[in-house]
Tab-separated table of C-alpha atoms and ligand atoms in Angstrom:
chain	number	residue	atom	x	y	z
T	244	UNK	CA	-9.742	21.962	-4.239
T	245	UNK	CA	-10.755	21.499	-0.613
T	246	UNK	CA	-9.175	21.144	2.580
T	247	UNK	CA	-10.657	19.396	5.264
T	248	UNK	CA	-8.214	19.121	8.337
T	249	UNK	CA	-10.356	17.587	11.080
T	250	UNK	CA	-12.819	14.939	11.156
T	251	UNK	CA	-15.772	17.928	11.348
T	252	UNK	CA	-14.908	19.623	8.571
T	253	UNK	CA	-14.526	16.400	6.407
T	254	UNK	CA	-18.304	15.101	7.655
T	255	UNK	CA	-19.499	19.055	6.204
T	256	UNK	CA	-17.628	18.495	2.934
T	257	UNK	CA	-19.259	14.982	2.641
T	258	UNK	CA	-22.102	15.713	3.217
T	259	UNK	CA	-22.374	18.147	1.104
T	260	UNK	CA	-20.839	16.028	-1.933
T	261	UNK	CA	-23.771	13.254	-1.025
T	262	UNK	CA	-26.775	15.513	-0.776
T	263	UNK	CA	-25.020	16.432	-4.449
T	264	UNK	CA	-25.633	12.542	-5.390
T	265	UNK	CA	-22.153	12.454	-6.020
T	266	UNK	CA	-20.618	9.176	-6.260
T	267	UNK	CA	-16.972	9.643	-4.141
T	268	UNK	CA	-13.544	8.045	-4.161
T	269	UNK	CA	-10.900	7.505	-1.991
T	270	UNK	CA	-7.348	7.239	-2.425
T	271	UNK	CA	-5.825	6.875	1.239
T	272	UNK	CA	-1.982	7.684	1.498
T	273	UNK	CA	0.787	8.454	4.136
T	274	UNK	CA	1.415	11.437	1.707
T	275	UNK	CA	5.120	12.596	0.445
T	276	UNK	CA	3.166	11.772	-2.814
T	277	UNK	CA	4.942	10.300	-6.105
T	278	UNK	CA	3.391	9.116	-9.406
T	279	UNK	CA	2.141	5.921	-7.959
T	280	UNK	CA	-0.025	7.811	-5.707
T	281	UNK	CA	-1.385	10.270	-8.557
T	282	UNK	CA	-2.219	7.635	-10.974
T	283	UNK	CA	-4.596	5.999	-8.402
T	284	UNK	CA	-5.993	9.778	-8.206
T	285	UNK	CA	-6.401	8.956	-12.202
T	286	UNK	CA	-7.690	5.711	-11.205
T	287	UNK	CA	-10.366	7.112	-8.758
T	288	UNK	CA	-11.410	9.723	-11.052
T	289	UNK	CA	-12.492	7.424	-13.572
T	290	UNK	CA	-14.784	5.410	-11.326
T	291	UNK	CA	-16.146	7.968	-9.493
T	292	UNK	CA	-16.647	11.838	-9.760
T	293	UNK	CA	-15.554	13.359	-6.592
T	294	UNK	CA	-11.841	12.142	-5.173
T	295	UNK	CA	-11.063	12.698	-1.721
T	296	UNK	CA	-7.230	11.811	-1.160
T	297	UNK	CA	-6.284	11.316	2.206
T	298	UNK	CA	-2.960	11.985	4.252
T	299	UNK	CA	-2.263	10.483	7.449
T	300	UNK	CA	0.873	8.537	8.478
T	301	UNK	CA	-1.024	6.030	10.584
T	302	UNK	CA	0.824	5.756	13.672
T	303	UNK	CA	-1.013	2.358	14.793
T	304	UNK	CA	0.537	-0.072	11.695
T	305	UNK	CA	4.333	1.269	12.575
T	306	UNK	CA	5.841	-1.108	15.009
T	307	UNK	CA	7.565	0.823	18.218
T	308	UNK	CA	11.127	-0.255	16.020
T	309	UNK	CA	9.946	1.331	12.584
T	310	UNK	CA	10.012	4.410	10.661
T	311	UNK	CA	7.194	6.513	12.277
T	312	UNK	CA	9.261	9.638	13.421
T	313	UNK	CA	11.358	9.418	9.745
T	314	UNK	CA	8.632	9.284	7.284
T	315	UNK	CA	8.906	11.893	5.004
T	316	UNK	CA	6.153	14.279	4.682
T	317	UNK	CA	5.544	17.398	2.362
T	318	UNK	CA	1.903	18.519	2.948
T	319	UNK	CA	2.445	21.554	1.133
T	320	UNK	CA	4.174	19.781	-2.058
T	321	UNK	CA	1.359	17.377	-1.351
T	322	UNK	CA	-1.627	19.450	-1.651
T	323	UNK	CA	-0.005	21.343	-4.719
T	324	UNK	CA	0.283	18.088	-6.245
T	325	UNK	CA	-3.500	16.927	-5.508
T	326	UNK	CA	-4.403	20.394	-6.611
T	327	UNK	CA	-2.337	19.919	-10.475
T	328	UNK	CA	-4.209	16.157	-10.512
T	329	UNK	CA	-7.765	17.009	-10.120
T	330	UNK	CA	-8.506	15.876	-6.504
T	331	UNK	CA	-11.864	17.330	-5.462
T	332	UNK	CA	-11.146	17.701	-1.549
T	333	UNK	CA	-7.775	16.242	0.703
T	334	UNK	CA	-8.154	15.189	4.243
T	335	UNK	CA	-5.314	15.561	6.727
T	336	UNK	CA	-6.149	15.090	9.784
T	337	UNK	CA	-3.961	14.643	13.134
T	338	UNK	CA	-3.365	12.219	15.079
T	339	UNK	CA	-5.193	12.838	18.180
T	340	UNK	CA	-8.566	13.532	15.583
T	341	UNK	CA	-7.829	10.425	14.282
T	342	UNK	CA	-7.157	8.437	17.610
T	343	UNK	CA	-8.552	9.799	20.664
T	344	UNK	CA	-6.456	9.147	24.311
T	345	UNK	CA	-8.816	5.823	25.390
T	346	UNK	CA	-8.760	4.897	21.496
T	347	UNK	CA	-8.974	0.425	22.077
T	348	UNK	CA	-11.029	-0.436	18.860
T	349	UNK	CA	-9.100	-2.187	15.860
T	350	UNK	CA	-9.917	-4.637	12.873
T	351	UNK	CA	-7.891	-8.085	12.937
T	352	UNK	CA	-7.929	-10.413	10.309
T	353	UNK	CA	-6.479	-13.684	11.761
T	354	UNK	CA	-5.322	-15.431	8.889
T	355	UNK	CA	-4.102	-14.196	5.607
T	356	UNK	CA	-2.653	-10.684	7.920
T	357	UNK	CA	-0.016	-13.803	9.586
T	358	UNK	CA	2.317	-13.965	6.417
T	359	UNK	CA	4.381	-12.006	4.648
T	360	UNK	CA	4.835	-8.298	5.435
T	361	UNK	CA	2.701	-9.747	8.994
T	362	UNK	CA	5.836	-11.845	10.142
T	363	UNK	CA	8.119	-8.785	10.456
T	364	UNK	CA	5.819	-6.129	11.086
T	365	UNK	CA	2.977	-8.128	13.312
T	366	UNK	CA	1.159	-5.435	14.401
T	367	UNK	CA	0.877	-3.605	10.604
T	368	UNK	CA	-2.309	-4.895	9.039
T	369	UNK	CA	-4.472	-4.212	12.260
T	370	UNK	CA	-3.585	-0.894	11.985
T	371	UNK	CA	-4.101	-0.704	8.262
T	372	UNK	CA	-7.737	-2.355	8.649
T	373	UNK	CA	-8.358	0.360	11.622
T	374	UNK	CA	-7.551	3.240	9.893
T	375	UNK	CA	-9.437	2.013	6.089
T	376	UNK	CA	-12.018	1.622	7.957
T	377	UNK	CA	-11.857	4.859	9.500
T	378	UNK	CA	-11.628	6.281	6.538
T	379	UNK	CA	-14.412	4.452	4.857
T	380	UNK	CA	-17.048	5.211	7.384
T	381	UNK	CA	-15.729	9.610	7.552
T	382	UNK	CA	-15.665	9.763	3.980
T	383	UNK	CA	-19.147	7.380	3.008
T	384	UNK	CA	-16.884	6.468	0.021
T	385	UNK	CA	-18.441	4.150	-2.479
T	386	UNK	CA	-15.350	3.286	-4.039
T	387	UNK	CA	-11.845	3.420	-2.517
T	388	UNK	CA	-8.504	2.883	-4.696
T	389	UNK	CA	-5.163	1.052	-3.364
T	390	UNK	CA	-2.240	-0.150	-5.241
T	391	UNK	CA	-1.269	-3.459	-6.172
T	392	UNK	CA	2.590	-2.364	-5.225
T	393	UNK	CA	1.020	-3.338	-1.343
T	394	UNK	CA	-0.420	-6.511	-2.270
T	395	UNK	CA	-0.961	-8.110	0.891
T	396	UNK	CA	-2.884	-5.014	1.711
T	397	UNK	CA	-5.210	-4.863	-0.742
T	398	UNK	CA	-6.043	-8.522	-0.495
T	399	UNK	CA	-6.688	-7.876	3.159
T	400	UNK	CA	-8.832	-4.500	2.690
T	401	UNK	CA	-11.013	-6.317	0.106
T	402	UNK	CA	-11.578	-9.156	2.572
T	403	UNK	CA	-12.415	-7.333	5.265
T	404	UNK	CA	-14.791	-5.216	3.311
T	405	UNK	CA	-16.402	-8.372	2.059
T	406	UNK	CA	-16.203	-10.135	5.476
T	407	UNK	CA	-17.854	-6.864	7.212
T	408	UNK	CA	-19.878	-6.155	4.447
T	409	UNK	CA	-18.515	-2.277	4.286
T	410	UNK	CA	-20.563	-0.759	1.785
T	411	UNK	CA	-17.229	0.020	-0.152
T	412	UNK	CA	-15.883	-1.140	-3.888
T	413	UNK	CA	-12.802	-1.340	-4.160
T	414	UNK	CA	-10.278	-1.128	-7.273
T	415	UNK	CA	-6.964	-1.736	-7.326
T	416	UNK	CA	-4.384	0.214	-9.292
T	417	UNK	CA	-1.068	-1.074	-11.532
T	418	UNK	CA	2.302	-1.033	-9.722
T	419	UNK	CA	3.887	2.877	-11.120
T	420	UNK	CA	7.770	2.289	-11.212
T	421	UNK	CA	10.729	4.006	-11.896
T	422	UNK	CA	12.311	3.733	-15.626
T	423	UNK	CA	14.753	0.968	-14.202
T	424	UNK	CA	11.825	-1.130	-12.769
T	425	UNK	CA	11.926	0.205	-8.921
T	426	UNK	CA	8.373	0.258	-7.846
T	427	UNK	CA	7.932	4.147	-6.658
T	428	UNK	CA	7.447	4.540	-2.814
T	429	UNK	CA	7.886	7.292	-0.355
T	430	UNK	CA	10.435	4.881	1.109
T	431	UNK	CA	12.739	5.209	-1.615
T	432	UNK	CA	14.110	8.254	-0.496
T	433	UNK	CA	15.852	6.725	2.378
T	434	UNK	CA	18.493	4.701	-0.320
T	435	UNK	CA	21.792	6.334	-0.211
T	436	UNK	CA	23.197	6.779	-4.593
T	437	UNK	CA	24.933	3.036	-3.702
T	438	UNK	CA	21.403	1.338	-2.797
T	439	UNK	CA	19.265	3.122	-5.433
T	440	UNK	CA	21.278	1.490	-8.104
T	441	UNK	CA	20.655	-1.936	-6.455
T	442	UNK	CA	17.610	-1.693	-5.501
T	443	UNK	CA	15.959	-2.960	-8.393
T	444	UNK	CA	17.620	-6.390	-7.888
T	445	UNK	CA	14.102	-7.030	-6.309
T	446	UNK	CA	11.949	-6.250	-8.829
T	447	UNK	CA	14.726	-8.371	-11.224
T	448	UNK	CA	14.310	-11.514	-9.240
T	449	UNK	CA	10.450	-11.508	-8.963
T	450	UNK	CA	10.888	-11.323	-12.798
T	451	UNK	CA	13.101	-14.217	-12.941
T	452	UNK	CA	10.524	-16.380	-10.481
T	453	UNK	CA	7.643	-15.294	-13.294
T	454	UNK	CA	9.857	-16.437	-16.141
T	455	UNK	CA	10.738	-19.805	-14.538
T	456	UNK	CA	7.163	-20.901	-14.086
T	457	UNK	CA	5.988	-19.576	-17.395
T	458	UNK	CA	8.229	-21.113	-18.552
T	459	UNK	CA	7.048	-24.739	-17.038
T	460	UNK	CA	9.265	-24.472	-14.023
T	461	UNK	CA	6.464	-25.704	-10.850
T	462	UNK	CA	8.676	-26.444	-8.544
T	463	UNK	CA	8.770	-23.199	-5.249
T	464	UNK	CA	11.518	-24.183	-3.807
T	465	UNK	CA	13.781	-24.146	-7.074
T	466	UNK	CA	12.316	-20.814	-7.717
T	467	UNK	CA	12.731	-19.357	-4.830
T	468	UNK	CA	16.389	-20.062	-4.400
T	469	UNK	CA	16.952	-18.806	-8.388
T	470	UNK	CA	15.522	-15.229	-6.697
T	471	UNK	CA	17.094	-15.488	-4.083
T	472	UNK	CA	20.550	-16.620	-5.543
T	473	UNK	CA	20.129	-13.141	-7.311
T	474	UNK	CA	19.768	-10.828	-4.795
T	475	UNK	CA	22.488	-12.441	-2.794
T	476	UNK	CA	24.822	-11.200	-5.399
T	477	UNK	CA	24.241	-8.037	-3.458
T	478	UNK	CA	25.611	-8.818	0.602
T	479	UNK	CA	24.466	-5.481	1.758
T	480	UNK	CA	21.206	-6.867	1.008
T	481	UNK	CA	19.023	-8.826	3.320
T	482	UNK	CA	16.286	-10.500	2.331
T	483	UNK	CA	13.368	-10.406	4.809
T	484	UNK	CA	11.040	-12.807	2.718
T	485	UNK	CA	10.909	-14.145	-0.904
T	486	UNK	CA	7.497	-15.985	-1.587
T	487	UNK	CA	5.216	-18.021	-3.907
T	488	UNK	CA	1.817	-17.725	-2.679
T	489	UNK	CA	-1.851	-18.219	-3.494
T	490	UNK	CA	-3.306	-14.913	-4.901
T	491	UNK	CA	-6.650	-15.217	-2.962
T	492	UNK	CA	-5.805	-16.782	0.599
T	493	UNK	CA	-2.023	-15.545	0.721
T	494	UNK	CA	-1.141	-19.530	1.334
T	495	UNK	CA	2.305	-20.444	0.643
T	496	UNK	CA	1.851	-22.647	-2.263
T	497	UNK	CA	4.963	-25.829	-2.570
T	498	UNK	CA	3.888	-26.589	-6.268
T	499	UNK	CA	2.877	-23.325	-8.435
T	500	UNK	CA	0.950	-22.909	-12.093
T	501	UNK	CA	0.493	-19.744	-13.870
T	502	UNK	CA	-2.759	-18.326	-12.888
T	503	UNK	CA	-2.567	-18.443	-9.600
T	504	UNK	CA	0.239	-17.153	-7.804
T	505	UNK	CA	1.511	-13.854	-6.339
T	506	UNK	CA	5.302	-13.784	-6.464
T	507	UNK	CA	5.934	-11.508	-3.205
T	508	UNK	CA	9.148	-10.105	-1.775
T	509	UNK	CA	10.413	-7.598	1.138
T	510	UNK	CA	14.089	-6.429	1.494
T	511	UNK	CA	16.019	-4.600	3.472
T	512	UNK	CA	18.939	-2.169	2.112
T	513	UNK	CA	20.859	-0.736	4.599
T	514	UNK	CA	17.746	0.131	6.675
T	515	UNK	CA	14.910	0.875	4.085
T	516	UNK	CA	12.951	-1.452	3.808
T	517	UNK	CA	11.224	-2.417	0.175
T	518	UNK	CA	8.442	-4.841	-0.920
T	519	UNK	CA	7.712	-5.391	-4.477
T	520	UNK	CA	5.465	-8.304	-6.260
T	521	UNK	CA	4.381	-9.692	-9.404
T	522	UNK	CA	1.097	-11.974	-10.541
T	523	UNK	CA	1.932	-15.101	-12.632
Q	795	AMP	P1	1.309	4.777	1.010
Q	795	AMP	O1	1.308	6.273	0.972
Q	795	AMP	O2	2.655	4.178	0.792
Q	795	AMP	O3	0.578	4.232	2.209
Q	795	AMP	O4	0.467	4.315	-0.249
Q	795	AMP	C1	-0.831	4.777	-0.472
Q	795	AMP	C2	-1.437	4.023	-1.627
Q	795	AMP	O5	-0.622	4.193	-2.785
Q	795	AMP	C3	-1.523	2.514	-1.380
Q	795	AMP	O6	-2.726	2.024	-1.928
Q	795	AMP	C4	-0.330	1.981	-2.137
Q	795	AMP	O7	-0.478	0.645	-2.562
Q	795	AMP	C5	-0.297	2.930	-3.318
Q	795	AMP	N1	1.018	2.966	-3.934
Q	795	AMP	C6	2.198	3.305	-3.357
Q	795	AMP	N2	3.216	3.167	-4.230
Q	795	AMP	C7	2.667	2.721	-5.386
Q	795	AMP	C8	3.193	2.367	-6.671
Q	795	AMP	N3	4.488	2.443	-6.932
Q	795	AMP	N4	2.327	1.945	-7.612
Q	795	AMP	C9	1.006	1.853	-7.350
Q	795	AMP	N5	0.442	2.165	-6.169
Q	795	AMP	C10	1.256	2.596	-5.202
C-alpha cells in the first residue's frame, strides 16, 4: 500500500495508476476509521480496481463552535487498517496542502444544503462540496463511494456532480451499525457508558416513523411526534431535528407514501452530536 502525503506525491501516484488504465476509487474520510468506513473500501473495490482512501478532517465544514480540535484521529491505526482491507494507496494530506493562506474558492448548493444537518451547521455542506471536489479533481477518480449513514451528503455530492458535470460516478454504501442498531461513526466515541446505551433511541424512532407509514399511517406530523415522543423518554436528549422528507429534493414533505421518503434525524447527547436515517 501507498502513501501519498502531499498533493505532489498523490498527482505521481495517479498518474501512474492512469497511464496503467486503471479504473480508481475513492472513499474520502475524516479517518479514526470503523467498519462503516472499510466496507465502503469493500464497496469501492468492487467497482473499481485501484482504491485510494483519503484522510483529512476538513477544517472548512466545522463551524468555529464544533468539534474540529476534538476529532479523534489515529493515522497510524488508520493506515494499518487500509493496509489489512486492500486499499491500493491513502492520501493524507495537511491542511495548509489542502487550503493555501488566500484559499476563497468553495461549492454552494443553495437549496437542498438549507435543511436538515444545514440549519445547525450552515456553513457544513460548502465545505463538504469544496473539499469532494478537491478530491475528485487530485485523484481523477471515476468512481467515488460515500455512505448512506450521511444522507444529506450524498444527495448533495451527487447533485453537484450532476449539476457540474464532474466526470465522477458515484455509489453509495449501506448504513454499517453496531449489533444494537447504532449507526458506527467516529463520533461515537465521545458518549460517556450512560449515552452509549441510549443512543440507539434514534435509530429506534426512525424505525417506528418507517413502521407507521408502512403501515398506512400518511400523516408527518403524527409521525413525527410518535418519534419524537420516543426519544423524549430520554431528557438528557435533545433533539436537533426529526424529519420526513422527499428523497430526491430534501423537501419537507406534510403528507408521506412509501417510496418516497427519507426519514432523517440529528441528536444531541450530552454534546455528541448523532444523525441517523432510514428510506421508506
Ligand atoms: P466520515 O469519516 O465520518 O467523514 O465518513 C466518511 C465516509 O464514511 C462518508 O461517506 C460516510 O457517509 C461514511 N460512513 C461513516 N459512517 C458510516 C456508517 N456507519 N455506515 C456507512 N457509511 C458510513
Amino acid at each position: 500500500m501507498e502513501v501519498a502525503k502531499t498533493i505532489e506525491e498523490l498527482k505521481q501516484a495517479v498518474q501512474k495508476l492512469r497511464s496503467e488504465g486503471h479504473r480508481i476509487g475513492l472513499v474520502p474520510t475524516m479517518g479514526f476509521l470503523h467498519e462503516g468506513h472499510l466496507r465502503l473500501v469493500d464497496r469501492c473495490k468492487e467497482v473499481s480496481d485501484k482504491t485510494i482512501l483519503t484522510i483529512f478532517v476538513n477544517p472548512t465544514q466545522f463551524g468555529p463552535n464544533e468539534d474540529l480540535d476534538a476529532y479523534p484521529r489515529d493515522e497510524e491505526r488508520d493506515l494499518k487498517l487500509c493496509e489489512e482491507r486492500g486499499v491500493d494507496l491513502v492520501f493524507c494530506p495537511n491542511v495548509e496542502d489542502m487550503y493555501g493562506a488566500s484559499h476563497s474558492t468553495f461549492v454552494i448548493e443553495e437549496r437542498a444544503s438549507k435543511g436538515l444537518c444545514g440549519i445547525s451547521r450552515p456553513i457544513h455542506f460548502r465545505g463538504v462540496l469544496t473539499i469532494c471536489c478537491k478530491l475528485f479533481m487530485l485523484s481523477r477518480c471515476d468512481v467515488a463511494v460515500f455512505g448512506q449513514k450521511d444522507a444529506q451528503q450524498v444527495i448533495l455530492i451527487e447533485k453537484m456532480v450532476r449539476e457540474l458535470n464532474l466526470p465522477v460516478e458515484i455509489v453509495r454504501g449501506e448504513i454499517i451499525r453496531e449489533s444494537d442498531g447504532l449507526a458506527m461513526s467516529s463520533r461515537n466515541r465521545y458518549l460517556t457508558e450512560s449515552e452509549r446505551k441510549i443512543a440507539p433511541c434514534l435509530q429506534e424512532a426512525l424505525q417506528i416513523g418507517k413502521a407507521l407509514i408502512e403501515g398506512g399511517q400518511t400523516e408527518t406530523a403524527k409521525i413525527r411526534s410518535e418519534m419524537a415522543h420516543h426519544i423524549e423518554k430520554h431528557p438528557e436528549i435533545r433533539i436537533d431535528y426529526l424529519e420526513l422528507v422527499d428523497v430526491q429534493e430534501l423537501t419537507p414533505l406534510s403528507v408521506v407514501r412509501p417510496g418516497e421518503v427519507l426519514i432523517a434525524g440529528a441528536i444531541y447527547i450530552g454534546k455528541t452530536r448523532l444523525i441517523d436515517n432510514v428510506n421508506v
